[in-house]
Short mmCIF file of C-alpha atoms in Angstrom, two decimals:
data_model
loop_
_atom_site.label_atom_id
_atom_site.label_comp_id
_atom_site.label_asym_id
_atom_site.label_seq_id
_atom_site.Cartn_x
_atom_site.Cartn_y
_atom_site.Cartn_z
CA MET W 69 45.35 34.77 -9.41
CA ASP W 70 42.20 35.74 -11.26
CA GLU W 71 38.71 35.74 -10.05
CA ARG W 72 37.26 32.80 -11.77
CA ARG W 73 40.06 30.60 -10.53
CA ILE W 74 39.37 31.67 -6.71
CA ASP W 75 35.70 30.99 -7.27
CA ILE W 76 36.17 27.65 -8.65
CA LEU W 77 38.73 26.47 -5.95
CA ARG W 78 36.27 27.92 -3.30
CA GLU W 79 33.20 25.84 -4.97
CA SER W 80 35.60 22.87 -5.13
CA ARG W 81 36.47 23.06 -1.40
CA ALA W 82 32.61 23.28 -0.57
CA GLU W 83 32.15 20.19 -2.80
CA ILE W 84 34.76 18.37 -1.02
CA SER W 85 33.47 19.31 2.56
CA ARG W 86 29.77 17.76 1.40
CA LEU W 87 31.57 14.81 0.25
CA GLN W 88 33.30 14.22 3.51
CA LEU W 89 30.03 14.96 5.63
CA LEU W 90 28.50 12.16 3.50
CA SER W 91 31.71 9.84 3.52
CA ALA W 92 31.40 10.31 7.22
CA PHE W 93 27.78 9.57 7.62
CA PHE W 94 27.98 6.28 5.44
CA ALA W 95 31.29 4.86 6.41
CA GLU W 96 31.69 3.07 3.33
CA ASP W 97 35.37 2.55 2.49
CA ALA W 98 35.31 3.01 -1.06
CA LEU W 99 33.35 6.35 -0.83
CA TYR W 100 35.81 7.76 1.80
CA LYS W 101 38.79 6.67 -0.57
CA ILE W 102 37.00 8.65 -3.20
CA TYR W 103 36.57 11.58 -0.69
CA LEU W 104 40.50 11.17 -0.11
CA ARG W 105 41.34 11.17 -3.69
CA SER W 106 39.33 14.48 -4.47
CA GLN W 107 41.26 16.17 -1.75
CA VAL W 108 44.44 15.04 -3.87
CA ILE W 109 43.00 16.25 -7.06
CA HIS W 110 41.68 19.55 -5.67
CA GLN W 111 45.32 20.15 -4.11
CA LEU W 112 46.90 19.57 -7.33
CA PHE W 113 45.12 22.13 -9.28
CA GLU W 114 45.13 24.69 -6.07
CA ASN W 115 49.17 23.99 -5.83
CA ASN W 116 49.87 24.08 -9.60
CA GLU W 117 48.35 27.40 -11.34
CA GLU W 118 49.38 26.16 -14.72
CA LEU W 119 46.94 23.29 -14.69
CA ASP W 120 43.62 24.13 -16.46
CA ILE W 121 41.23 25.36 -13.67
CA ASP W 122 38.09 24.52 -15.94
CA LYS W 123 39.20 20.86 -15.91
CA LEU W 124 38.69 20.70 -12.05
CA GLU W 125 35.37 22.52 -12.41
CA LEU W 126 34.52 19.85 -14.84
CA PHE W 127 35.50 16.93 -12.73
CA HIS W 128 32.94 18.10 -9.84
CA VAL W 129 30.26 18.97 -12.37
CA GLN W 130 30.53 15.64 -14.23
CA PHE W 131 31.43 13.21 -11.16
CA THR W 132 31.07 14.79 -7.55
CA ALA W 133 28.00 16.76 -7.91
CA SER W 134 26.07 13.89 -9.13
CA LEU W 135 27.59 11.79 -6.58
CA ILE W 136 26.81 13.90 -3.92
CA GLU W 137 22.93 14.26 -5.13
CA LEU W 138 23.13 10.50 -5.29
CA LEU W 139 24.27 10.16 -1.86
CA ARG W 140 21.59 12.45 -0.47
CA LYS W 141 18.85 10.76 -2.21
CA ILE W 142 19.93 7.21 -0.63
CA LYS W 143 20.31 9.13 2.80
CA LYS W 144 16.79 10.31 2.47
CA SER W 145 15.30 6.88 1.42
CA ASN W 146 17.04 5.32 4.17
CA GLU W 147 15.81 8.22 6.94
CA LYS W 148 12.34 7.45 5.58
CA ASN W 149 12.81 3.66 5.79
CA VAL W 150 14.18 4.11 9.47
CA THR W 151 11.70 6.63 10.47
CA LEU W 152 9.20 3.81 9.70
CA ILE W 153 10.93 1.28 12.00
CA TYR W 154 11.04 3.84 14.75
CA ASP W 155 7.49 4.15 14.62
CA GLU W 156 6.97 0.48 15.03
CA VAL W 157 9.27 0.45 17.97
CA LEU W 158 7.26 3.50 19.67
CA LEU W 159 3.88 1.72 18.74
CA ASN W 160 5.85 -1.63 20.48
CA LYS W 161 6.79 0.58 23.57
CA GLU W 162 3.29 1.75 23.98
CA MET W 163 1.70 -1.63 24.09
CA ILE W 164 4.48 -2.64 26.57
CA ARG W 165 3.59 0.11 28.65
CA GLN W 166 -0.18 -0.57 28.49
CA MET W 167 0.55 -4.26 29.18
CA SER W 168 3.01 -3.67 32.13
CA ASP W 169 0.17 -1.37 33.83
CA THR W 170 -2.17 -4.15 33.68
CA VAL W 171 -0.45 -7.57 34.05
CA PHE W 172 0.46 -9.03 37.49
CA SER W 173 3.97 -9.06 38.31
CA GLU W 174 5.79 -12.60 38.87
CA LYS W 175 6.10 -11.53 42.41
CA ASN W 176 2.51 -11.04 43.17
CA PHE W 177 1.82 -14.44 41.38
CA ASN W 178 4.62 -16.38 43.40
CA LEU W 179 3.30 -14.93 46.61
CA ASP W 180 -0.31 -15.81 45.92
CA LYS W 181 0.69 -19.29 44.75
CA GLN W 182 1.98 -19.79 48.37
CA ARG W 183 -1.31 -18.80 49.85
CA GLN W 184 -3.65 -20.86 47.41
CA SER W 185 -1.28 -24.02 48.33
CA LEU W 186 -2.29 -23.15 51.87
CA LYS W 187 -5.94 -22.92 50.92
CA ILE W 188 -5.92 -26.14 48.78
CA ASN W 189 -4.07 -28.25 51.85
CA GLN W 190 -6.22 -26.75 54.36
CA SER W 191 -9.60 -27.67 51.96
CA LEU W 192 -8.45 -31.39 51.48
CA ARG W 193 -7.67 -31.77 55.14
CA LYS W 194 -11.11 -30.58 55.85
CA LEU W 195 -12.64 -32.58 53.12
CA PHE W 196 -10.99 -35.63 54.88
CA GLU W 197 -12.38 -34.93 58.18
CA LEU W 198 -16.17 -34.45 56.72
CA LEU W 199 -15.52 -37.61 54.63
CA SER W 200 -14.24 -39.67 57.66
CA ASP W 201 -17.18 -38.43 60.09
CA HIS W 202 -19.74 -38.41 57.11
CA ILE W 203 -20.64 -34.76 57.66
CA GLU W 204 -22.17 -32.61 54.98
CA GLU W 205 -20.09 -29.42 55.44
CA PHE W 206 -18.79 -27.20 52.92
CA PRO W 207 -14.82 -27.81 53.09
CA PHE W 208 -13.18 -25.30 50.79
CA ALA W 209 -11.44 -22.27 52.40
CA LYS W 210 -12.94 -18.71 51.59
CA GLY W 211 -11.89 -17.24 48.30
CA ILE W 212 -10.57 -20.61 46.91
CA ASN W 213 -11.62 -19.64 43.43
CA ASN W 214 -10.22 -16.05 43.50
CA PHE W 215 -6.74 -17.24 42.48
CA SER W 216 -7.37 -18.84 39.07
CA SER W 217 -9.93 -15.96 38.54
CA ARG W 218 -7.15 -13.41 39.08
CA TYR W 219 -4.09 -15.30 37.01
CA SER W 220 -5.64 -17.95 34.79
CA LYS W 221 -5.79 -15.27 31.67
CA ASP W 222 -2.14 -14.32 32.20
CA PHE W 223 -0.33 -17.36 33.63
CA PHE W 224 -2.04 -20.62 32.78
CA TYR W 225 -1.34 -22.78 29.96
CA ASP W 226 -3.97 -23.07 27.01
CA ILE W 227 -5.08 -26.65 26.36
CA THR W 228 -7.58 -27.98 24.02
CA ALA W 229 -11.11 -29.31 25.28
CA GLU W 230 -10.44 -32.88 24.19
CA GLN W 231 -6.91 -32.56 26.44
CA LEU W 232 -9.24 -31.66 29.34
CA GLY W 233 -11.82 -34.08 28.94
CA LYS W 234 -9.11 -36.63 29.18
CA LEU W 235 -7.80 -35.19 32.42
CA ILE W 236 -10.86 -35.07 34.44
CA GLU W 237 -12.11 -38.78 32.87
CA PHE W 238 -12.76 -41.19 36.08
CA ASP W 239 -14.45 -44.11 37.33
CA PRO W 240 -17.12 -43.41 40.10
CA LYS W 241 -16.06 -46.42 42.05
CA ASP W 242 -12.51 -45.15 42.61
CA MET W 243 -14.00 -41.81 44.07
CA TYR W 244 -14.88 -40.89 47.59
CA SER W 245 -17.61 -38.43 46.77
CA ASP W 246 -20.03 -36.14 48.86
CA VAL W 247 -22.32 -33.20 47.96
CA HIS W 248 -19.37 -30.87 47.73
CA ALA W 249 -16.67 -32.66 46.09
CA SER W 250 -15.03 -35.65 44.79
CA ILE W 251 -11.71 -37.01 45.07
CA GLU W 252 -9.58 -40.27 44.26
CA LYS W 253 -9.60 -42.59 47.14
CA LYS W 254 -5.80 -43.19 46.43
CA LEU W 255 -5.33 -40.00 46.16
CA MET W 256 -6.52 -39.07 49.55
CA GLY W 257 -4.70 -41.72 50.99
CA LEU W 258 -1.48 -40.47 49.59
CA LEU W 259 -2.35 -36.98 50.75
CA CYS W 260 -3.22 -38.36 54.56
CA LYS W 261 0.34 -40.35 54.27
CA HIS W 262 2.37 -37.08 53.48
CA ASP W 263 0.16 -34.59 55.86
CA PHE W 264 -1.45 -32.61 52.96
CA ARG W 265 1.83 -31.29 52.08
CA THR W 266 1.46 -30.03 48.38
CA SER W 267 2.33 -27.05 46.55
CA PHE W 268 0.88 -25.22 43.34
CA PHE W 269 2.63 -26.53 40.10
CA PHE W 270 0.81 -24.77 37.12
CA GLY W 271 -2.60 -24.22 35.81
CA LEU W 272 -4.18 -25.01 32.77
CA LYS W 273 -7.06 -23.57 30.74
CA SER W 274 -9.77 -24.63 28.00
CA GLY W 275 -11.94 -21.61 27.07
CA GLN W 276 -13.53 -20.67 30.48
CA LEU W 277 -12.89 -23.94 32.21
CA ILE W 278 -9.67 -24.03 34.24
CA ILE W 279 -7.65 -26.68 36.34
CA GLU W 280 -5.02 -26.16 38.82
CA LEU W 281 -2.01 -28.56 39.25
CA TYR W 282 -0.34 -29.37 42.30
CA LYS W 283 2.76 -31.21 43.45
CA PHE W 284 3.33 -33.29 46.53
CA LEU W 285 6.49 -31.53 48.28
CA ASP W 286 8.10 -34.85 49.61
CA ILE W 287 7.45 -37.19 46.29
CA ASP W 288 7.03 -36.68 42.57
CA ARG W 289 3.69 -37.26 42.08
CA TYR W 290 0.69 -34.52 40.96
CA PHE W 291 -2.92 -34.18 41.06
CA LEU W 292 -5.38 -31.62 39.84
CA PHE W 293 -8.22 -29.54 40.94
CA PHE W 294 -10.99 -29.12 38.74
CA PRO W 295 -13.26 -26.22 40.45
CA SER W 296 -16.03 -26.43 38.13
CA ARG W 297 -17.13 -29.91 39.78
CA ASN W 298 -14.62 -29.41 42.94
CA LEU W 299 -12.88 -32.53 41.70
CA PHE W 300 -9.43 -34.01 42.88
CA LEU W 301 -7.52 -36.48 40.59
CA PHE W 302 -4.07 -37.81 40.11
CA PHE W 303 -2.26 -36.13 37.20
CA GLU W 304 0.52 -37.40 35.36
CA ILE W 305 2.95 -35.02 33.51
CA ALA W 306 3.38 -37.20 30.31
CA GLU W 307 -0.72 -36.77 29.84
CA LEU W 308 0.32 -33.46 28.36
CA GLU W 309 2.90 -33.39 25.71
CA GLY W 310 4.54 -30.07 24.27
CA ILE W 311 4.21 -27.80 27.36
CA ASP W 312 7.53 -26.22 28.72
CA TRP W 313 6.69 -26.33 32.29
CA THR W 314 10.20 -24.36 32.97
CA ASN W 315 8.51 -21.34 31.27
CA ASP W 316 6.32 -19.40 34.15
CA LEU W 317 6.08 -16.13 32.31
CA SER W 318 2.50 -14.79 32.02
CA GLU W 319 0.76 -14.60 28.76
CA LYS W 320 1.29 -10.63 28.58
CA GLY W 321 4.76 -11.17 30.12
CA ARG W 322 5.74 -13.46 27.07
CA ILE W 323 4.11 -10.90 24.87
CA ILE W 324 6.24 -8.04 26.51
CA GLN W 325 9.15 -10.22 26.35
CA GLU W 326 8.67 -10.76 22.55
CA LEU W 327 7.97 -7.17 21.97
CA GLU W 328 10.92 -6.07 23.65
CA TYR W 329 13.19 -8.79 21.69
CA LYS W 330 11.56 -7.45 18.57
CA ASN W 331 12.49 -3.92 19.42
CA ASP W 332 15.78 -4.80 20.14
CA LYS W 333 16.05 -6.23 16.47
CA LEU W 334 14.15 -3.43 14.92
CA GLU W 335 16.61 -0.70 16.52
CA SER W 336 19.60 -2.76 15.61
CA SER W 337 18.42 -3.10 11.77
CA ALA W 338 17.51 0.59 11.98
CA SER W 339 21.07 1.53 12.68
CA ALA W 340 22.47 -0.70 9.66
CA LEU W 341 19.88 0.55 7.16
CA LYS W 342 20.67 3.97 8.04
CA ILE W 343 23.73 3.86 6.18
CA TYR W 344 23.06 1.20 3.92
CA ILE W 345 24.22 1.77 0.27
CA PRO W 346 22.92 -0.81 -2.11
CA LYS W 347 25.58 -3.16 -3.54
CA GLU W 348 25.37 -1.83 -7.06
CA ILE W 349 26.04 1.49 -6.12
CA VAL W 350 29.16 0.18 -3.82
CA ASP W 351 30.31 -1.32 -7.01
CA LEU W 352 30.12 1.72 -8.98
CA LEU W 353 32.00 3.74 -6.32
CA GLU W 354 34.87 1.27 -6.53
CA GLU W 355 34.84 1.55 -10.40
CA ASN W 356 34.88 5.32 -10.03
CA TYR W 357 37.73 5.52 -7.31
CA ILE W 358 39.95 3.39 -9.67
CA LYS W 359 39.17 5.85 -12.53
CA ILE W 360 40.11 8.87 -10.59
CA SER W 361 43.37 7.13 -8.97
CA ASP W 362 44.76 6.80 -12.48
CA ILE W 363 47.74 9.13 -12.63
CA ASN W 364 46.87 10.36 -16.15
CA PHE W 365 43.23 10.76 -15.36
CA LEU W 366 43.36 14.58 -16.36
CA ASN W 367 44.08 13.34 -20.02
CA HIS W 368 40.84 11.64 -20.03
CA LEU W 369 38.84 13.67 -17.96
CA ASN W 370 36.12 13.48 -20.53
CA ASN W 371 35.30 9.95 -19.96
CA PHE W 372 33.51 11.23 -16.75
CA ASP W 373 30.82 11.81 -19.15
CA VAL W 374 30.08 8.20 -18.92
CA GLN W 375 30.32 8.10 -15.20
CA ALA W 376 28.32 11.02 -14.97
CA ASN W 377 25.56 9.38 -16.99
CA ILE W 378 25.86 6.30 -14.90
CA LEU W 379 25.35 8.19 -11.72
CA LYS W 380 22.43 9.98 -12.85
CA ALA W 381 20.96 6.92 -14.27
CA MET W 382 21.18 5.52 -10.59
CA LEU W 383 19.06 8.54 -9.25
CA LYS W 384 16.19 7.42 -11.68
CA THR W 385 16.63 3.94 -10.38
CA ASP W 386 14.17 2.11 -7.71
CA LEU W 387 17.05 0.67 -6.11
CA PHE W 388 16.14 2.73 -2.81
#
């Protein structure tokens, strides 16, 4: 076997190995079939010394080399886009970490809701005693406003100033009032009847103003506490539409959840993008496979001049 033939066969094997790596990377059926067919073509020349070895070299020069260059360009472009995606994922993860360091946990919130309910119930019981005995004494439990100060930013629902204004409207003749607090007469009567057994329901906020909502434990009734005026009024859920009361995630918790969901989608799209081949090129691969599968392809090898030109034209496009 002459030295030139040996060199051409060695380089052919190298080209096919490069094509194999790329076909494994992209996992595209048309590309894998081309790789297998290229092996067959190589083997045909290796096993038949009477064939013109220059035609094998011509096949790789015209077709395989251009195809490999095109695939490498696609791979590089994909990897650049994937890097951008993972940069965004890392930024999101850093934001999640920073927010997780400052957000109060659901466990803390739920525990403090119970403590706040006890404070409100004790304060209302004390207010009833003071109103009954006509004593002007501060009725509220110590630190009763700490709960909203701590959790309103993350866990309270936003409402408009107009909505808040409607919620705290009342007729003075329907109220018990002293210098420290005001409460609806019927609300106080219902609280007494049910032994001041209520629990924190949800919180609302409008700018810096907040409202705490409470629910009776024994009946399906609600009332609000407006700390800015130490005001207690009945509250009907129907007065506020569009609020999902089943969602008790904090504001930061919701953002964290959204970022985590976004990262899942980004990482999934990155995996697909990494091996993406534009449809125009997949169609070209299918066409090329048909041509090199022709049993008479050796007799028409010069036709690969056209295919080579198409591949090279692809290298200059903005498809990727």
